mmCIF file of C-alpha atoms in Angstrom:
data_model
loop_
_atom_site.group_PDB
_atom_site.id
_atom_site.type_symbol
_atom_site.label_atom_id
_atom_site.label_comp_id
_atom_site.label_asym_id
_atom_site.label_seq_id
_atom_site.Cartn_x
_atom_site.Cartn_y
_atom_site.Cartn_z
ATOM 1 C CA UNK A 29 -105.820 -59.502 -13.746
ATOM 2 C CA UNK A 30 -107.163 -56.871 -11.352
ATOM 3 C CA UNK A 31 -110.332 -57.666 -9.300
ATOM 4 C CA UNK A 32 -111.862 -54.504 -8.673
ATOM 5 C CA UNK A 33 -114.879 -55.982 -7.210
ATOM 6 C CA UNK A 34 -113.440 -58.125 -4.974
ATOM 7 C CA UNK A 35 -111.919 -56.974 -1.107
ATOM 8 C CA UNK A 36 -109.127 -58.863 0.986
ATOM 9 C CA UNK A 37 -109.447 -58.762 4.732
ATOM 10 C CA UNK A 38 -105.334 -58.772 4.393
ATOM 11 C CA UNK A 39 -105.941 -54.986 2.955
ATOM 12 C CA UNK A 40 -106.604 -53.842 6.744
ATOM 13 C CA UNK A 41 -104.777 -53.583 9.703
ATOM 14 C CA UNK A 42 -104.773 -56.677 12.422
ATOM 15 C CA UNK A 43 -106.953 -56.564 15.340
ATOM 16 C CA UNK A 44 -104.362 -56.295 17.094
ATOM 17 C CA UNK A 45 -103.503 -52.923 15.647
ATOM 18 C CA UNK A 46 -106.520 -51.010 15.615
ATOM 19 C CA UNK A 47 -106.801 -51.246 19.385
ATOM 20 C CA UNK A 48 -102.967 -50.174 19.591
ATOM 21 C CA UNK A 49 -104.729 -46.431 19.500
ATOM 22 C CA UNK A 50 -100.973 -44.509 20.478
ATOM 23 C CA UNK A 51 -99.152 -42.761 17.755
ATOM 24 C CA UNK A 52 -95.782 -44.703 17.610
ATOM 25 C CA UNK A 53 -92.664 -43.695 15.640
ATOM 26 C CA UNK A 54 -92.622 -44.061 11.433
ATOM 27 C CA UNK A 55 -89.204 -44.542 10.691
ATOM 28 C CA UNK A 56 -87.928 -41.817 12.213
ATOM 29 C CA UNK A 57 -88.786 -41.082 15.691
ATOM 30 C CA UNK A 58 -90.883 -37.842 16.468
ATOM 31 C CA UNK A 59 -88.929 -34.446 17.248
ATOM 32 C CA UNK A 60 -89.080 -33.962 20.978
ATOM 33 C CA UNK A 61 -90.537 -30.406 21.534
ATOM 34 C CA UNK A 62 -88.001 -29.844 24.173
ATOM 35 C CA UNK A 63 -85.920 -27.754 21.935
ATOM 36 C CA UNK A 64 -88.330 -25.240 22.443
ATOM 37 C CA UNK A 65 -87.391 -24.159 26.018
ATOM 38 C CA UNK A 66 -84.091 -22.483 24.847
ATOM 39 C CA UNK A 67 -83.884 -18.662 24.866
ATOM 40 C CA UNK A 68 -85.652 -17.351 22.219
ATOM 41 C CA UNK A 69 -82.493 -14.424 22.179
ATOM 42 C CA UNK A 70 -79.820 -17.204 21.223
ATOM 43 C CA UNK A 71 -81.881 -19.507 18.904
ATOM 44 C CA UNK A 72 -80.550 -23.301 19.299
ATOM 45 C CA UNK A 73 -78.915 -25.366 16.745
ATOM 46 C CA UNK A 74 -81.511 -27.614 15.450
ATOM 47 C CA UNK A 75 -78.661 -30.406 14.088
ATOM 48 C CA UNK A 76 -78.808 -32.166 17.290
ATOM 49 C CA UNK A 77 -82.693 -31.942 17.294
ATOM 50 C CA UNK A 78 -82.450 -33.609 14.273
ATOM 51 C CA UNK A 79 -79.901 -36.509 14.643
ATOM 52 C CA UNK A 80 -81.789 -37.357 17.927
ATOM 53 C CA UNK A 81 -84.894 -37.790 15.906
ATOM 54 C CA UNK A 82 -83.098 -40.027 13.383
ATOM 55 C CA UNK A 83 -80.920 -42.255 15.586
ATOM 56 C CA UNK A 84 -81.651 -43.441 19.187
ATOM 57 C CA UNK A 85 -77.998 -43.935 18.905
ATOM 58 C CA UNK A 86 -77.226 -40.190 19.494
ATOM 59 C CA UNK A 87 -77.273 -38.274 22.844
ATOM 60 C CA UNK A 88 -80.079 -36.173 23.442
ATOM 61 C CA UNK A 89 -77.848 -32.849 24.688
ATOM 62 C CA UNK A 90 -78.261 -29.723 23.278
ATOM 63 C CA UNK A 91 -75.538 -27.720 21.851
ATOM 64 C CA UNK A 92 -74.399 -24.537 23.116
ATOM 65 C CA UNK A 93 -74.277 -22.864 19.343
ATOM 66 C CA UNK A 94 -76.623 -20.757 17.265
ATOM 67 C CA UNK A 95 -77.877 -22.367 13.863
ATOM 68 C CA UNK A 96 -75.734 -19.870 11.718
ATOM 69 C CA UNK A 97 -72.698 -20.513 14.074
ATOM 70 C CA UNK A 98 -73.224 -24.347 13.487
ATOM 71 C CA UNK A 99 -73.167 -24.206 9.840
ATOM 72 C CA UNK A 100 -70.226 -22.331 9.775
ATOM 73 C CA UNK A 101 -68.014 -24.137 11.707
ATOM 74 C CA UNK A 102 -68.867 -27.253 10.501
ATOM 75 C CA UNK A 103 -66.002 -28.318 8.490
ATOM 76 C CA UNK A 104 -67.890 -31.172 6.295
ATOM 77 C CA UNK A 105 -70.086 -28.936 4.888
ATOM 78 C CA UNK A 106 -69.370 -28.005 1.364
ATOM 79 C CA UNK A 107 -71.481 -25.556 -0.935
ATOM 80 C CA UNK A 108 -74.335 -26.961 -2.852
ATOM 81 C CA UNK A 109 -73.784 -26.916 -6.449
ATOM 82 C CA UNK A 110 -77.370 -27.854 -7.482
ATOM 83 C CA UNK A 111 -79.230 -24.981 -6.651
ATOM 84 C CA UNK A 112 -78.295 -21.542 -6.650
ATOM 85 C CA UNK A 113 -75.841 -20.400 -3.644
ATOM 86 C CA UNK A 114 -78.218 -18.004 -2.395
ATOM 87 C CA UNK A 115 -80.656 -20.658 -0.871
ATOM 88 C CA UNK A 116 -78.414 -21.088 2.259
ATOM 89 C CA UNK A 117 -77.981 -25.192 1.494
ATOM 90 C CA UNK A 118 -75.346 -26.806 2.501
ATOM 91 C CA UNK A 119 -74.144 -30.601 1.289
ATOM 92 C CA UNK A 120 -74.164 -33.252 3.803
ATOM 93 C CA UNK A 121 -71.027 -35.597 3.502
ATOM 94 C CA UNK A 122 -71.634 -39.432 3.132
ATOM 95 C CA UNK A 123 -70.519 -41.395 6.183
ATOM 96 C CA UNK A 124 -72.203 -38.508 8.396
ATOM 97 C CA UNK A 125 -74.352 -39.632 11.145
ATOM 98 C CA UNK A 126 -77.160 -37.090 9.922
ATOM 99 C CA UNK A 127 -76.263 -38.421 6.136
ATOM 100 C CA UNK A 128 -76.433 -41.898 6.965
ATOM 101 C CA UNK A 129 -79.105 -42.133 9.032
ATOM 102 C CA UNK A 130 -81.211 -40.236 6.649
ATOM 103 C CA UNK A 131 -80.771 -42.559 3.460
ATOM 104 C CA UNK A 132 -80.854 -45.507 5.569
ATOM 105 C CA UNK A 133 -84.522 -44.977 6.059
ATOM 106 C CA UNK A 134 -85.531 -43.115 2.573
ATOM 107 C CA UNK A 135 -83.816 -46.344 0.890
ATOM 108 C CA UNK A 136 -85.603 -48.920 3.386
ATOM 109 C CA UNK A 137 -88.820 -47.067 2.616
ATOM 110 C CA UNK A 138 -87.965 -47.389 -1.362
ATOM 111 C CA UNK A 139 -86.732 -51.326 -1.325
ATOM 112 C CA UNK A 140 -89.515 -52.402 0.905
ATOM 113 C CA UNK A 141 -91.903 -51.674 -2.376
ATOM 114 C CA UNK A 142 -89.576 -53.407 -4.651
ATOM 115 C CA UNK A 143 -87.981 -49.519 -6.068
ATOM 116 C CA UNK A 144 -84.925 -49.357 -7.667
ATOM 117 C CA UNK A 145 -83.285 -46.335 -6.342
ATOM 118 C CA UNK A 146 -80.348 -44.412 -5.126
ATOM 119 C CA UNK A 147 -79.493 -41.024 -3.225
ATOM 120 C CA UNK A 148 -77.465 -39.030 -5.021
ATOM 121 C CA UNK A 149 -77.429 -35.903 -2.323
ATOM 122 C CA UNK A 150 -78.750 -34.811 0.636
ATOM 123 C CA UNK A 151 -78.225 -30.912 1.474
ATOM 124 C CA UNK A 152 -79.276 -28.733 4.980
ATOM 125 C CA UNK A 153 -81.408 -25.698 4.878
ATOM 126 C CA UNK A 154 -79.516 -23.684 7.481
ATOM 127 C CA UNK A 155 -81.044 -20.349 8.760
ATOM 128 C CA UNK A 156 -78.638 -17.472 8.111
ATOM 129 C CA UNK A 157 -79.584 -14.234 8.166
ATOM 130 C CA UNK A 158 -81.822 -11.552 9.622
ATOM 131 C CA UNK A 159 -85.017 -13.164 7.283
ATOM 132 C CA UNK A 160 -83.933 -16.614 8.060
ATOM 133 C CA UNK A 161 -83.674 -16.512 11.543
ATOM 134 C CA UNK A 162 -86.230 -14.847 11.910
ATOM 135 C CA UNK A 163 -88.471 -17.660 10.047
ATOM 136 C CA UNK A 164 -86.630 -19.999 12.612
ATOM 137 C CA UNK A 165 -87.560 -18.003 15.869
ATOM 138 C CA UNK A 166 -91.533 -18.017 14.839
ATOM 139 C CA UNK A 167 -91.336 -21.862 14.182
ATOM 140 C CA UNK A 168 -89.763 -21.734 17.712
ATOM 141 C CA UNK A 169 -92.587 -19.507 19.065
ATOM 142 C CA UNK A 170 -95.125 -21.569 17.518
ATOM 143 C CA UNK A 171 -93.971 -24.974 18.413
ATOM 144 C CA UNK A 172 -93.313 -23.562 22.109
ATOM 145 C CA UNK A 173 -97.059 -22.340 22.220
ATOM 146 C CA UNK A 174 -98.939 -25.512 20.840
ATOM 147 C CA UNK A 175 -96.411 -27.200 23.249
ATOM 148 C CA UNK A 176 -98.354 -25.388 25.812
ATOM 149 C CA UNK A 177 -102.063 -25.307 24.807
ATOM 150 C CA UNK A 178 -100.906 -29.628 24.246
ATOM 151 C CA UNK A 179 -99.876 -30.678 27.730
ATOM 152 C CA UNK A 180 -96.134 -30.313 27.021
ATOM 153 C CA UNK A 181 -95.752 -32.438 23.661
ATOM 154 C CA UNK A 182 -96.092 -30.112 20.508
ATOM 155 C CA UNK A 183 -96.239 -33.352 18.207
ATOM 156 C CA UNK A 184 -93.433 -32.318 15.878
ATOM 157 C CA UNK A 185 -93.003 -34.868 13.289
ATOM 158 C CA UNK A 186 -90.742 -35.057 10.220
ATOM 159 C CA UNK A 187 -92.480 -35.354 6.649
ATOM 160 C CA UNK A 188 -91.938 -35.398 3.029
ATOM 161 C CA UNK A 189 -93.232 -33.356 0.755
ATOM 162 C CA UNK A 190 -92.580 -33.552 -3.104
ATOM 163 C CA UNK A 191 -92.050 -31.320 -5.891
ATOM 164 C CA UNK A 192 -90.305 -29.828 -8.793
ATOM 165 C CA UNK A 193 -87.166 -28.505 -8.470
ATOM 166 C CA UNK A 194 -88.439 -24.885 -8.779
ATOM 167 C CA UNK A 195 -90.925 -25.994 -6.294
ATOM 168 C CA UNK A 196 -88.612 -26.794 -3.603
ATOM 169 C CA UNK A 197 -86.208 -23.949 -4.271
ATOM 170 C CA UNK A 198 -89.021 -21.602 -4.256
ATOM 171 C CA UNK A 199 -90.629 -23.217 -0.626
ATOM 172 C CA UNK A 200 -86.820 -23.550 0.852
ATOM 173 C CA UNK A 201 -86.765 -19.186 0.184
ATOM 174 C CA UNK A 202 -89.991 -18.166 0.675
ATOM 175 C CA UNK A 203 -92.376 -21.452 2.140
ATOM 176 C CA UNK A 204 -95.269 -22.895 0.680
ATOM 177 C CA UNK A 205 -97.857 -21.083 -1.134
ATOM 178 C CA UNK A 206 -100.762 -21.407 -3.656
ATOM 179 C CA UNK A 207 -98.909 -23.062 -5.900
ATOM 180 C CA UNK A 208 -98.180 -26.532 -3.853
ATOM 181 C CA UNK A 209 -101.921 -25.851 -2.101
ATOM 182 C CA UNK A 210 -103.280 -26.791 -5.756
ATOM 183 C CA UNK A 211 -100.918 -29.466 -6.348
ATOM 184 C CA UNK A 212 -102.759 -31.525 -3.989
ATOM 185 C CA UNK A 213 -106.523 -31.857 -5.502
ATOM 186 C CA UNK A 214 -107.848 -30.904 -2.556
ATOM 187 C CA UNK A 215 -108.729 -34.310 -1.432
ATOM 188 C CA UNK A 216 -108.704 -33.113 2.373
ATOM 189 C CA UNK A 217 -109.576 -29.212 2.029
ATOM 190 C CA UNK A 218 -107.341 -26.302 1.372
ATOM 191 C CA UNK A 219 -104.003 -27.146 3.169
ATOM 192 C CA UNK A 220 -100.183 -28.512 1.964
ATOM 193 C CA UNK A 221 -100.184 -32.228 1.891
ATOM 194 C CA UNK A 222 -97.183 -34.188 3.865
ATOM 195 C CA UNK A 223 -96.604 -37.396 3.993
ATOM 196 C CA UNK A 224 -95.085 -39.382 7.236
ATOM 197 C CA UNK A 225 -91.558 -39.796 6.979
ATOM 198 C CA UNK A 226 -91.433 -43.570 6.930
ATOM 199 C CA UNK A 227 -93.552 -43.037 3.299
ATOM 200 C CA UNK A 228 -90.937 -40.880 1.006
ATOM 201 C CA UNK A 229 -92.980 -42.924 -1.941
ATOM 202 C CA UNK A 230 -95.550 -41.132 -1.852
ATOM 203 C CA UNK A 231 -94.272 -37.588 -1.975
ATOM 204 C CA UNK A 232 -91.755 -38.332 -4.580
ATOM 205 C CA UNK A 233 -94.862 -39.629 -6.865
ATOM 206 C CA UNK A 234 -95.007 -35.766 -7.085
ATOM 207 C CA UNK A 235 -91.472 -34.797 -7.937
ATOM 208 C CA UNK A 236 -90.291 -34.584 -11.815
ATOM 209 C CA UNK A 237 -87.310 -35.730 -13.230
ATOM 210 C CA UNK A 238 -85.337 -32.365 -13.433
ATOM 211 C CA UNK A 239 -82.895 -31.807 -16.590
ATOM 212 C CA UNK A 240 -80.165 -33.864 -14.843
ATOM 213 C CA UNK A 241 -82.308 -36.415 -14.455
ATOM 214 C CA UNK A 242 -82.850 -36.453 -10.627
ATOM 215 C CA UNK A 243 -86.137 -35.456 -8.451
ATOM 216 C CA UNK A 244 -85.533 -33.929 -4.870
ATOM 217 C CA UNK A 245 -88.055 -34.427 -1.568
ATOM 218 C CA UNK A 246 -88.107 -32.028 1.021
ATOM 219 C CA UNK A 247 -87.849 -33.401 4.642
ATOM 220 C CA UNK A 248 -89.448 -31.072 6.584
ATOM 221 C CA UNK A 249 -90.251 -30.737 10.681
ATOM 222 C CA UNK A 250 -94.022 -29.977 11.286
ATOM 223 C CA UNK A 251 -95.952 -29.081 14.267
ATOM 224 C CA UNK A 252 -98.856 -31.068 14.398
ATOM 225 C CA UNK A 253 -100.113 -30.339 17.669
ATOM 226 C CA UNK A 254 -103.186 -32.655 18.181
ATOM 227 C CA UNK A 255 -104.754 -33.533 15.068
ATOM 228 C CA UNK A 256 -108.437 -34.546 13.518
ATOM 229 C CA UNK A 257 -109.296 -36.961 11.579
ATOM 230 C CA UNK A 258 -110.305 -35.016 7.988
ATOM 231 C CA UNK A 259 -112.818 -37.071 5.608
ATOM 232 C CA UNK A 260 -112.238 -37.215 2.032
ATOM 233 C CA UNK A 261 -113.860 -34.395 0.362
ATOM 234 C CA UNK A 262 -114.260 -32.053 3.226
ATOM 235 C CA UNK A 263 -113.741 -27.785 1.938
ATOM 236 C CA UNK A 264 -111.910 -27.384 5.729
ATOM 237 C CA UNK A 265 -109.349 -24.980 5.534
ATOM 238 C CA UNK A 266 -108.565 -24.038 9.531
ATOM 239 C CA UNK A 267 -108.942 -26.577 12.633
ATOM 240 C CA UNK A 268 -112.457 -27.516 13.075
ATOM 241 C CA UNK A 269 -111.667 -25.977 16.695
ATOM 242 C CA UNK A 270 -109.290 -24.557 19.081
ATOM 243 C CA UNK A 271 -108.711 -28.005 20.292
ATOM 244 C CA UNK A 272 -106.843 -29.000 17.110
ATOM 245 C CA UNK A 273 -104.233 -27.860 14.942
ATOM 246 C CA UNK A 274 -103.835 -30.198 12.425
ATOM 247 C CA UNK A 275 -105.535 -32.959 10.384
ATOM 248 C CA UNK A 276 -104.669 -36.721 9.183
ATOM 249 C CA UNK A 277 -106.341 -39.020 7.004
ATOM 250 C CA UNK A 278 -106.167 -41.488 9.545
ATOM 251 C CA UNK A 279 -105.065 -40.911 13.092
ATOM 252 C CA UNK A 280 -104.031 -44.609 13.718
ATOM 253 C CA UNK A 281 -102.774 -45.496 10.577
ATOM 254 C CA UNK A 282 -102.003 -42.044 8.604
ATOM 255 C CA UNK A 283 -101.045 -41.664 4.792
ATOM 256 C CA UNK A 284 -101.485 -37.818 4.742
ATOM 257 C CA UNK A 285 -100.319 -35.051 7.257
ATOM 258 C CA UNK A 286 -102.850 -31.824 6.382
ATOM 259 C CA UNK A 287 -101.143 -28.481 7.229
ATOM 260 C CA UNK A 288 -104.109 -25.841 6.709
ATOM 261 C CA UNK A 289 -103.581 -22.713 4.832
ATOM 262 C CA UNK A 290 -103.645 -20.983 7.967
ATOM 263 C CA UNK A 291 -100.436 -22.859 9.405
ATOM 264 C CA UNK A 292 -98.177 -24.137 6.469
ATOM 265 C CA UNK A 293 -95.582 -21.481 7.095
ATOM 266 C CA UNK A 294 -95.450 -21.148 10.961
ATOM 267 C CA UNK A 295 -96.001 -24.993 11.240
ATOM 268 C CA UNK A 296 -93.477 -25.873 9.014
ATOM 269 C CA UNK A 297 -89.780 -25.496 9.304
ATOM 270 C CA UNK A 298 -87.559 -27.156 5.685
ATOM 271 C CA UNK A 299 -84.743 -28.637 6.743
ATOM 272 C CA UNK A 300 -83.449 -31.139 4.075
ATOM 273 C CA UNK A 301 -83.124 -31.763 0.738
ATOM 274 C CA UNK A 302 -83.028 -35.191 -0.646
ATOM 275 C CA UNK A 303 -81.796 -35.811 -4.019
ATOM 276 C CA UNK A 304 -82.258 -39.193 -5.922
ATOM 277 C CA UNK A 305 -82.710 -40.936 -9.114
ATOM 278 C CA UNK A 306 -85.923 -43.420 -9.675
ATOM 279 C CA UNK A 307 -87.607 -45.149 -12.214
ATOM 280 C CA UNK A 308 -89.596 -43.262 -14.627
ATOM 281 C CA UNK A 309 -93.142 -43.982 -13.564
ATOM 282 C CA UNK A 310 -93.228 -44.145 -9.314
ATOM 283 C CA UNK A 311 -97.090 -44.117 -9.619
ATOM 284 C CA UNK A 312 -97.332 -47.704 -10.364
ATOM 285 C CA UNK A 313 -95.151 -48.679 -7.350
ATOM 286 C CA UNK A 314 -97.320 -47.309 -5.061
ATOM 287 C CA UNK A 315 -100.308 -49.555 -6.229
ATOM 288 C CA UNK A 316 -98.880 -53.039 -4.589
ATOM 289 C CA UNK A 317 -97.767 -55.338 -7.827
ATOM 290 C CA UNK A 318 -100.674 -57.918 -8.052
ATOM 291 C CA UNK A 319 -99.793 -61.777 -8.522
ATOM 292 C CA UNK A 320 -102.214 -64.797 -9.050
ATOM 293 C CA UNK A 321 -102.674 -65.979 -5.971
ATOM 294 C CA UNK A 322 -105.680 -67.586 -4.190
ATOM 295 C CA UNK A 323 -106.578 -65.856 -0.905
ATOM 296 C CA UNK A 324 -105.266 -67.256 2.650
ATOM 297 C CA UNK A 325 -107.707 -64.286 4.293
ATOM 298 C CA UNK A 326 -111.237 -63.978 4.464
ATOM 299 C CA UNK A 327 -112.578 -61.939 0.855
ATOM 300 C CA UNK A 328 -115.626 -60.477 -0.534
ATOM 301 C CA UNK A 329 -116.583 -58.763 -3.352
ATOM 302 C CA UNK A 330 -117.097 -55.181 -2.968
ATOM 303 C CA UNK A 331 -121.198 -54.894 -4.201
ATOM 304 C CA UNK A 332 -121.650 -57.572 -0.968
ATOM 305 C CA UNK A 333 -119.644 -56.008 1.052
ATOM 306 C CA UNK A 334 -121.275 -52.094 0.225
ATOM 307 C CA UNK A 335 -124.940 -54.093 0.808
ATOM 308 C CA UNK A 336 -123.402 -55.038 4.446
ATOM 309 C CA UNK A 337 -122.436 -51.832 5.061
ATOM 310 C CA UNK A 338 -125.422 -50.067 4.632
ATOM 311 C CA UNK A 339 -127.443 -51.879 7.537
ATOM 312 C CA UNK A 340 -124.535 -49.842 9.363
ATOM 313 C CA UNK A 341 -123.743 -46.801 7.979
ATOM 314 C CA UNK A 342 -125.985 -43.247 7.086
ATOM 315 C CA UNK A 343 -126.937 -43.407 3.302
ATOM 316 C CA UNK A 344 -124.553 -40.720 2.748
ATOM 317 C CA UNK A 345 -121.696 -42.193 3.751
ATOM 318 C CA UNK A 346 -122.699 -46.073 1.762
ATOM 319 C CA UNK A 347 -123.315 -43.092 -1.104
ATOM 320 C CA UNK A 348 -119.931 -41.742 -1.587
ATOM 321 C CA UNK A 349 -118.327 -45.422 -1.027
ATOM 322 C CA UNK A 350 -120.382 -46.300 -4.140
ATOM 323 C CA UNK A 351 -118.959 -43.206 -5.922
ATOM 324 C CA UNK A 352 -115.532 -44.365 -4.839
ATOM 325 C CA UNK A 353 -116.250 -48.031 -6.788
ATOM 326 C CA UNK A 354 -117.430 -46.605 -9.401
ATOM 327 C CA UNK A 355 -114.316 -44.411 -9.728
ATOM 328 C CA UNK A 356 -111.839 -47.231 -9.365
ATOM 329 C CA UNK A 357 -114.010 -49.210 -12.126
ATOM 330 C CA UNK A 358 -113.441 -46.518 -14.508
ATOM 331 C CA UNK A 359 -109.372 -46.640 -13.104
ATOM 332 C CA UNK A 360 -109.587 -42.737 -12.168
ATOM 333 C CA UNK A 361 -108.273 -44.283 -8.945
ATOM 334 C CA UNK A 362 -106.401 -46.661 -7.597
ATOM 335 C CA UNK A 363 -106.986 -49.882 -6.039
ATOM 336 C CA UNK A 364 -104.983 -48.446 -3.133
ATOM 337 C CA UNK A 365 -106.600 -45.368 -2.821
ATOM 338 C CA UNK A 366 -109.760 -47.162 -2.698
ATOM 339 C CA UNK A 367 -109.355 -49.256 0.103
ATOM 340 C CA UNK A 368 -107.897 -46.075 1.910
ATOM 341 C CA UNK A 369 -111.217 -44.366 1.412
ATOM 342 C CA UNK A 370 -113.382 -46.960 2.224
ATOM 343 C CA UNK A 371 -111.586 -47.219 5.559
ATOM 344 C CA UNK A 372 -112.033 -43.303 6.317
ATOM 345 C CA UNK A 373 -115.539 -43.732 5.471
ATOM 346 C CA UNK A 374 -116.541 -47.202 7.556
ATOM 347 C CA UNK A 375 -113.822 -47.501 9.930
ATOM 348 C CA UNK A 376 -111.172 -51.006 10.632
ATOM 349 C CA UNK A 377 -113.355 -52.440 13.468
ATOM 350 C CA UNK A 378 -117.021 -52.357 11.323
ATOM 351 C CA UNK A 379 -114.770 -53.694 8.344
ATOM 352 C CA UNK A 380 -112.731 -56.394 10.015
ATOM 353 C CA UNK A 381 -116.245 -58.156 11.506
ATOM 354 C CA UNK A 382 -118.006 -57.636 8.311
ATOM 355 C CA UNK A 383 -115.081 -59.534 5.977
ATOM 356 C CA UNK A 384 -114.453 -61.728 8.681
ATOM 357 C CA UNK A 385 -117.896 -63.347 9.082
ATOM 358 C CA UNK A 386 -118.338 -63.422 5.180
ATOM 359 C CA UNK A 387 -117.572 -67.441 4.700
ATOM 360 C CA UNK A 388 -118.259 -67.762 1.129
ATOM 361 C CA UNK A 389 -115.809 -68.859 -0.912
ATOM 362 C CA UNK A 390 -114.810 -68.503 -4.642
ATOM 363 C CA UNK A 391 -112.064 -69.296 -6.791
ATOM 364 C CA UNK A 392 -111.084 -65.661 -7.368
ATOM 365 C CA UNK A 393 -107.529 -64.146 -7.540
ATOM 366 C CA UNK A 394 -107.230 -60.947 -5.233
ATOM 367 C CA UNK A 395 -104.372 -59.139 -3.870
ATOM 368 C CA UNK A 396 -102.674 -59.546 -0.454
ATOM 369 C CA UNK A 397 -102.057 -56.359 0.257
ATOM 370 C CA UNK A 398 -100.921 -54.263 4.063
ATOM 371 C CA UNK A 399 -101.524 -50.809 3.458
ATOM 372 C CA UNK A 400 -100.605 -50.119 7.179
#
């Protein structure tokens, strides 16, 4: 039985982890930006880039080979059947570091939610080509220039982003457009939505099952420069100022990467495919199975809770987090997604010392849930 009235203190992040304020690794390790000081006449290979990102196993050297000239002479490479040949994707082999290294984490991310699922594929977007190089020298360009205007770290993360598998063809040839803009409900203002690449769950939530019964993610690099915080329901659709170029739900904990309009295709750079079978419904995964339990954390119910926060917050703000109630009530969201907003809207440290000086107790069932 859900309790949609009542709030677990286990739902937020420690202490501990609020005042940890840096922006540490998810799963895989952030791109270092240093790739950017080759020449922009002889473009870098970007495998190495890459597998450093994925595995602190590999050496951080760069390669002395162009992108097309690595694709070519890599031997393990084999033509990808799923799409047409025209794409420029090429099939990673199992048992390659790349390959491994790759699954390793989308599977961890999938069995850590209790998801029955398995990679079938995993193919490379390599840049051949007058068009495609060219779409690799302005991500170059780009991520060189933010590096700059940053202090000498462009931020470049790897995310997911999900789709059909017209989508992705259609972003791997030409990037994103409209179409994946008004996929995302426009939650956070007009922008394409990533996830972080330790949450593949939550992008594939938006892939179909194709005819062969398989959905594909896109793992792409992004440059996220320094990024804003952007509230739920804001119209944004550019930085708010020159001192940002990108936005996150969250900047400590963050669910959703927000590439604007303006920069989804010079802050974006598709690199993989990643090709997998899952269960029917992914939705339902996402929203943390609830057991009967009784509560080992300090609880309230929500209507106590809102009256706390509004000897704290503007009226507007306690406004909308009354909206948000009433929305999950009527289940047109989810618990989840509730206890997401109400953290953009009050904030971990306000919430934390409200629950945790709330000392009534009642025999209620409520989830134990981390959303961090």
């Amino acid at each position: 039985m859900e309790h949609s009235n009542v709030v677990d203190q286990s739902l937020l992040p420690s202490t501990d982890e609020i005042s940890n304020t840096s922006d540490s690794p998810h799963g895989f390790a952030e791109t270092s930006s240093s790739y950017t000081s080759a020449s922009s006449e002889k473009l870098k290979s970007d495998d190495m880039d890459v597998e450093d990102s994925l595995s602190e196993n590999l050496s951080g050297e760069e390669p002395s080979v162009s992108d097309s000239e690595s694709a070519v002479s890599s031997c393990s490479y084999e033509q990808f059947h799923l799409f047409d040949e025209g794409l420029g994707l090429v099939k990673l082999v199992e048992g390659e570091k790349v390959y491994d290294i790759i699954k390793r984490k989308f599977m961890m991310s999938f069995e850590r939610l209790g998801v029955q699922a398995s990679v079938v594929s995993i193919h490379k977007h390599v840049y051949l080509g007058v068009k495609e190089q060219a779409r690799l020298n302005s991500f170059q360009i780009y991520a060189k220039a933010v590096e700059n205007k940053c202090g000498g770290n462009a931020n470049i993360k790897y995310s997911w982003f999900g789709g059909s598998k017209d989508d992705i063809t259609k972003i791997v040839s030409y990037g994103f457009g409209l179409h994946e803009m008004s996929q995302n409900n426009g939650l956070y203002g007009s922008g394409v939505y990533l996830t972080p690449d330790s949450s593949p769950l939550e992008s594939a939530c938006n892939s179909p099952v194709d005819k062969d019964g398989l959905r594909h993610l896109l793992l792409t690099r992004v440059i996220m420069g320094k990024s804003e915080v952007v509230p739920i329901g804001s119209e944004q659709c550019q930085p708010s100022s020159e001192e940002f170029d990108s936005g996150m739900d969250n900047l400590q904990i963050p669910t959703k990467y927000i590439v604007w309009s303006t920069h989804m295709n010079t802050h974006t750079l598709p690199e993989y495919i990643v090709s997998f079978r899952a269960p029917p419904s992914l939705a339902g995964f996402v929203r943390t199975k609830r057991q009967p339990c009784e509560p080992t954390s300090p609880w309230m119910p929500f209507p106590v809770l809102i009256s706390e926060l509004s000897k704290f917050l503007p009226p507007q703000s306690v406004s909308l987090i009354r909206k948000h109630h009433e929305a999950h009530k009527e289940r047109k969201i989810s618990r989840n997604e509730l206890i997401q907003r109400l953290r953009h809207l009050a904030g971990d440290r306000l919430l934390i010392a409200i629950i945790k000086s709330f000392r009534t107790k009642e025999s209620l069932c409520v989830t134990n849930v981390d959303l961090c």
